[in-house]
Amino acid sequence: MTREPLLITAAVVGAEVMREQTPYVPYTPEEIADECARCRAAGAAMVHVHGRLEDGTPTQDRETFGAILRGVRERCDALVQFSTGGAVWMSVAERIDAVSLRPDMATLTTGTVNFGDDVFMNSLPMIREIAHALGRVGVRPEIEVFDTGMVDTALKLLKEGLLDGPLHFDFVLGVPGAMGARRENLEFLVGMIPEGSTWSVAGVGRHELPLARVAIELGGHVRVGLEDNIYLSKGVLAKGSHELVEAVAGYAAELGRPLATPAQAAEMLRVPAEPWLV
Ligand code: KMH
Ligand code: ZN
């Protein structure tokens, strides 16, 4: 098995989980940045962030993201990845409002998918617009894949030159209405991506930790956090994303994968060395 350093990405907030479900989800930029720092201390090299208003309403507002970015940079050296997915009801303009702050990375979902009772819209023109917005400010995308065709679309955009290879994929498995969180699905997706690509898995709900373990065994990388799953074990709420990161760090130690530092992750993901200051 590979001993390549394992990138753990912590998805600490998301746009869906609310305090009614778990008191541990952070809302304010300070709470989000504090949780990111705890995740870094637990072994995460990158944090994936969304914005929230005081009452928990999701926002992609530039000011909120600026406060989160500054807060994380003040507290730790984790790479910061902005969501451009936002929430299902947001326009593309809202979703890309903050990317000119130039985080280390930002997400790019390459297709439309059912998302529970909702639809997460990403038509080809929308995908192109987001990819252009990232390209304009030199932010590397992480390709979010919720179903098979999204890999094909990413590869098509790579061939067209809209995206720069090698690509980094995050396979988000187990969203109701999307591709299931099963090992064979993950192996199939990994088989679709070109040599030299990198990938991580984000299992949703109870699949998060078991799929993380599979990814470590397969030589991939891992995303965990309250955005995707609020439980540490059956019926036991995680007291923050950092507890999920700790669990993954434990698997990595057991399976012989050292943890990637942010510097190693930046090199692997070809993140530009000097992010703009905010
Ligand atoms: N909240 C989902 C609708 C991303 O961050 O790029 C989309 C999402 C993906 O979370
Ligand atoms: Zn997200």
CSV table of N, CA, C and O in Angstrom, one decimal, residues 140-197:
chain,number,residue,atom,x,y,z
A,140,ARG,N,-7.0,27.3,-8.0
A,140,ARG,CA,-7.1,25.9,-8.5
A,140,ARG,C,-8.5,25.3,-8.1
A,140,ARG,O,-8.9,25.5,-6.9
A,141,PRO,N,-9.2,24.6,-9.0
A,141,PRO,CA,-10.4,24.0,-8.6
A,141,PRO,C,-10.2,22.6,-8.0
A,141,PRO,O,-9.3,21.9,-8.3
A,142,GLU,N,-11.1,22.3,-7.1
A,142,GLU,CA,-11.3,20.9,-6.7
A,142,GLU,C,-12.6,20.5,-7.4
A,142,GLU,O,-13.7,21.1,-7.2
A,143,ILE,N,-12.5,19.4,-8.2
A,143,ILE,CA,-13.7,19.0,-9.0
A,143,ILE,C,-14.6,18.1,-8.0
A,143,ILE,O,-14.2,17.1,-7.6
A,144,GLU,N,-15.8,18.7,-7.8
A,144,GLU,CA,-16.7,17.9,-6.9
A,144,GLU,C,-17.6,17.0,-7.8
A,144,GLU,O,-18.3,17.5,-8.7
A,145,VAL,N,-17.5,15.7,-7.5
A,145,VAL,CA,-18.3,14.7,-8.3
A,145,VAL,C,-19.3,14.0,-7.4
A,145,VAL,O,-19.0,13.4,-6.4
A,146,PHE,N,-20.6,14.2,-7.8
A,146,PHE,CA,-21.7,13.6,-7.0
A,146,PHE,C,-22.2,12.4,-7.8
A,146,PHE,O,-23.0,11.7,-7.3
A,147,ASP,N,-21.9,12.3,-9.1
A,147,ASP,CA,-22.3,11.2,-9.9
A,147,ASP,C,-21.4,11.1,-11.1
A,147,ASP,O,-20.7,12.0,-11.5
A,148,THR,N,-21.5,9.9,-11.8
A,148,THR,CA,-20.5,9.5,-12.8
A,148,THR,C,-20.2,10.5,-13.9
A,148,THR,O,-19.1,10.8,-14.3
A,149,GLY,N,-21.3,11.1,-14.5
A,149,GLY,CA,-21.2,12.0,-15.6
A,149,GLY,C,-20.4,13.2,-15.3
A,149,GLY,O,-19.8,13.8,-16.3
A,150,MET,N,-20.3,13.5,-14.1
A,150,MET,CA,-19.5,14.7,-13.7
A,150,MET,C,-18.0,14.6,-14.0
A,150,MET,O,-17.3,15.5,-14.2
A,151,VAL,N,-17.5,13.3,-13.9
A,151,VAL,CA,-16.1,13.1,-14.3
A,151,VAL,C,-16.0,13.3,-15.7
A,151,VAL,O,-15.0,14.0,-16.2
A,152,ASP,N,-16.9,12.8,-16.6
A,152,ASP,CA,-16.8,13.0,-18.0
A,152,ASP,C,-16.8,14.5,-18.4
A,152,ASP,O,-16.0,14.9,-19.2
A,153,THR,N,-17.6,15.2,-17.7
A,153,THR,CA,-17.7,16.7,-18.0
A,153,THR,C,-16.4,17.3,-17.6
A,153,THR,O,-15.9,18.2,-18.4
A,154,ALA,N,-15.8,17.0,-16.5
A,154,ALA,CA,-14.6,17.6,-16.1
A,154,ALA,C,-13.5,17.3,-17.1
A,154,ALA,O,-12.7,18.1,-17.5
A,155,LEU,N,-13.5,16.0,-17.6
A,155,LEU,CA,-12.5,15.6,-18.6
A,155,LEU,C,-12.6,16.3,-19.9
A,155,LEU,O,-11.7,16.7,-20.6
A,156,LYS,N,-13.9,16.6,-20.2
A,156,LYS,CA,-14.2,17.4,-21.5
A,156,LYS,C,-13.7,18.8,-21.3
A,156,LYS,O,-13.0,19.3,-22.3
A,157,LEU,N,-13.9,19.4,-20.2
A,157,LEU,CA,-13.4,20.8,-20.0
A,157,LEU,C,-11.8,20.8,-19.9
A,157,LEU,O,-11.2,21.8,-20.3
A,158,LEU,N,-11.3,19.7,-19.4
A,158,LEU,CA,-9.8,19.6,-19.4
A,158,LEU,C,-9.3,19.6,-20.8
A,158,LEU,O,-8.3,20.3,-21.2
A,159,LYS,N,-9.9,18.8,-21.7
A,159,LYS,CA,-9.5,18.6,-23.1
A,159,LYS,C,-9.7,20.0,-23.8
A,159,LYS,O,-8.8,20.3,-24.6
A,160,GLU,N,-10.7,20.7,-23.5
A,160,GLU,CA,-10.9,22.0,-24.1
A,160,GLU,C,-9.9,23.1,-23.7
A,160,GLU,O,-9.9,24.1,-24.2
A,161,GLY,N,-9.3,22.8,-22.5
A,161,GLY,CA,-8.3,23.8,-22.0
A,161,GLY,C,-8.9,24.8,-21.0
A,161,GLY,O,-8.2,25.7,-20.5
A,162,LEU,N,-10.2,24.6,-20.7
A,162,LEU,CA,-10.8,25.5,-19.7
A,162,LEU,C,-10.3,25.1,-18.3
A,162,LEU,O,-10.2,26.0,-17.4
A,163,LEU,N,-9.9,23.9,-18.1
A,163,LEU,CA,-9.3,23.4,-16.8
A,163,LEU,C,-7.9,23.0,-17.1
A,163,LEU,O,-7.6,22.5,-18.2
A,164,ASP,N,-7.1,23.2,-16.1
A,164,ASP,CA,-5.7,22.8,-16.2
A,164,ASP,C,-5.4,21.5,-15.4
A,164,ASP,O,-5.7,21.4,-14.3
A,165,GLY,N,-4.8,20.6,-16.1
A,165,GLY,CA,-4.5,19.3,-15.4
A,165,GLY,C,-3.2,19.4,-14.6
A,165,GLY,O,-2.5,20.4,-14.7
A,166,PRO,N,-2.8,18.4,-13.8
A,166,PRO,CA,-3.7,17.3,-13.4
A,166,PRO,C,-4.8,17.8,-12.5
A,166,PRO,O,-4.6,18.7,-11.7
A,167,LEU,N,-6.0,17.2,-12.6
A,167,LEU,CA,-7.1,17.6,-11.8
A,167,LEU,C,-7.1,16.9,-10.4
A,167,LEU,O,-6.6,15.8,-10.3
A,168,HIS,N,-7.7,17.6,-9.5
A,168,HIS,CA,-8.0,17.0,-8.2
A,168,HIS,C,-9.5,16.8,-8.0
A,168,HIS,O,-10.3,17.8,-8.1
A,169,PHE,N,-9.9,15.6,-7.8
A,169,PHE,CA,-11.3,15.3,-7.7
A,169,PHE,C,-11.7,15.0,-6.2
A,169,PHE,O,-10.9,14.4,-5.5
A,170,ASP,N,-12.9,15.4,-5.9
A,170,ASP,CA,-13.5,15.0,-4.6
A,170,ASP,C,-14.8,14.2,-4.9
A,170,ASP,O,-15.7,14.8,-5.5
A,171,PHE,N,-14.8,12.9,-4.6
A,171,PHE,CA,-16.0,12.1,-4.9
A,171,PHE,C,-16.9,12.2,-3.7
A,171,PHE,O,-16.6,11.6,-2.6
A,172,VAL,N,-18.0,12.9,-3.8
A,172,VAL,CA,-19.0,13.0,-2.7
A,172,VAL,C,-20.1,11.9,-2.9
A,172,VAL,O,-20.9,12.0,-3.8
A,173,LEU,N,-20.0,10.9,-2.1
A,173,LEU,CA,-20.9,9.8,-2.3
A,173,LEU,C,-21.9,9.6,-1.1
A,173,LEU,O,-21.5,9.7,0.1
A,174,GLY,N,-23.2,9.4,-1.5
A,174,GLY,CA,-24.2,9.2,-0.5
A,174,GLY,C,-25.2,10.3,-0.3
A,174,GLY,O,-26.0,10.2,0.6
A,175,VAL,N,-25.1,11.3,-1.1
A,175,VAL,CA,-26.2,12.4,-1.1
A,175,VAL,C,-27.5,11.7,-1.6
A,175,VAL,O,-27.4,11.1,-2.6
A,176,PRO,N,-28.6,11.8,-0.9
A,176,PRO,CA,-29.8,11.2,-1.4
A,176,PRO,C,-30.2,11.7,-2.7
A,176,PRO,O,-30.3,12.9,-3.0
A,177,GLY,N,-30.3,10.8,-3.7
A,177,GLY,CA,-30.6,11.2,-5.1
A,177,GLY,C,-29.4,11.2,-6.0
A,177,GLY,O,-29.5,11.3,-7.2
A,178,ALA,N,-28.2,11.0,-5.4
A,178,ALA,CA,-27.0,11.0,-6.1
A,178,ALA,C,-26.3,9.6,-6.0
A,178,ALA,O,-26.9,8.7,-5.6
A,179,MET,N,-25.1,9.5,-6.4
A,179,MET,CA,-24.4,8.2,-6.4
A,179,MET,C,-24.2,7.7,-5.0
A,179,MET,O,-23.8,8.5,-4.1
A,180,GLY,N,-24.4,6.4,-4.8
A,180,GLY,CA,-24.4,5.8,-3.5
A,180,GLY,C,-23.0,5.7,-2.9
A,180,GLY,O,-22.0,5.7,-3.6
A,181,ALA,N,-22.9,5.6,-1.6
A,181,ALA,CA,-21.6,5.6,-0.9
A,181,ALA,C,-21.2,4.1,-0.7
A,181,ALA,O,-21.2,3.5,0.3
A,182,ARG,N,-20.8,3.6,-1.9
A,182,ARG,CA,-20.3,2.2,-1.9
A,182,ARG,C,-18.9,2.1,-2.4
A,182,ARG,O,-18.5,2.8,-3.3
A,183,ARG,N,-18.2,1.1,-1.8
A,183,ARG,CA,-16.8,0.9,-2.3
A,183,ARG,C,-16.7,0.7,-3.8
A,183,ARG,O,-15.8,1.3,-4.4
A,184,GLU,N,-17.6,-0.1,-4.4
A,184,GLU,CA,-17.4,-0.4,-5.8
A,184,GLU,C,-17.7,0.9,-6.6
A,184,GLU,O,-17.1,1.1,-7.7
A,185,ASN,N,-18.5,1.8,-6.1
A,185,ASN,CA,-18.7,3.1,-6.8
A,185,ASN,C,-17.5,3.9,-6.8
A,185,ASN,O,-17.1,4.5,-7.8
A,186,LEU,N,-16.8,3.9,-5.6
A,186,LEU,CA,-15.6,4.7,-5.5
A,186,LEU,C,-14.5,4.1,-6.4
A,186,LEU,O,-13.8,4.9,-7.1
A,187,GLU,N,-14.4,2.8,-6.4
A,187,GLU,CA,-13.4,2.2,-7.3
A,187,GLU,C,-13.6,2.5,-8.8
A,187,GLU,O,-12.7,2.7,-9.5
A,188,PHE,N,-14.9,2.5,-9.1
A,188,PHE,CA,-15.3,2.8,-10.5
A,188,PHE,C,-14.9,4.2,-10.9
A,188,PHE,O,-14.2,4.5,-11.9
A,189,LEU,N,-15.2,5.2,-10.0
A,189,LEU,CA,-14.8,6.6,-10.3
A,189,LEU,C,-13.3,6.7,-10.4
A,189,LEU,O,-12.8,7.4,-11.3
A,190,VAL,N,-12.6,6.1,-9.4
A,190,VAL,CA,-11.1,6.2,-9.4
A,190,VAL,C,-10.6,5.7,-10.8
A,190,VAL,O,-9.6,6.3,-11.3
A,191,GLY,N,-11.2,4.6,-11.3
A,191,GLY,CA,-10.8,4.1,-12.5
A,191,GLY,C,-11.0,5.0,-13.7
A,191,GLY,O,-10.5,4.8,-14.8
A,192,MET,N,-11.9,5.9,-13.6
A,192,MET,CA,-12.2,6.8,-14.7
A,192,MET,C,-11.3,8.0,-14.9
A,192,MET,O,-11.2,8.7,-15.9
A,193,ILE,N,-10.5,8.3,-13.8
A,193,ILE,CA,-9.7,9.6,-13.9
A,193,ILE,C,-8.3,9.3,-14.4
A,193,ILE,O,-7.8,8.2,-14.2
A,194,PRO,N,-7.8,10.3,-15.1
A,194,PRO,CA,-6.5,10.1,-15.8
A,194,PRO,C,-5.4,9.9,-14.8
A,194,PRO,O,-5.4,10.4,-13.7
A,195,GLU,N,-4.4,9.1,-15.2
A,195,GLU,CA,-3.2,9.0,-14.4
A,195,GLU,C,-2.6,10.3,-14.0
A,195,GLU,O,-2.6,11.2,-14.8
A,196,GLY,N,-2.1,10.5,-12.8
A,196,GLY,CA,-1.6,11.7,-12.4
A,196,GLY,C,-2.6,12.6,-11.7
A,196,GLY,O,-2.3,13.6,-11.0
A,197,SER,N,-3.9,12.3,-11.8
A,197,SER,CA,-4.9,13.0,-11.1
A,197,SER,C,-4.8,12.6,-9.6
A,197,SER,O,-4.3,11.6,-9.3
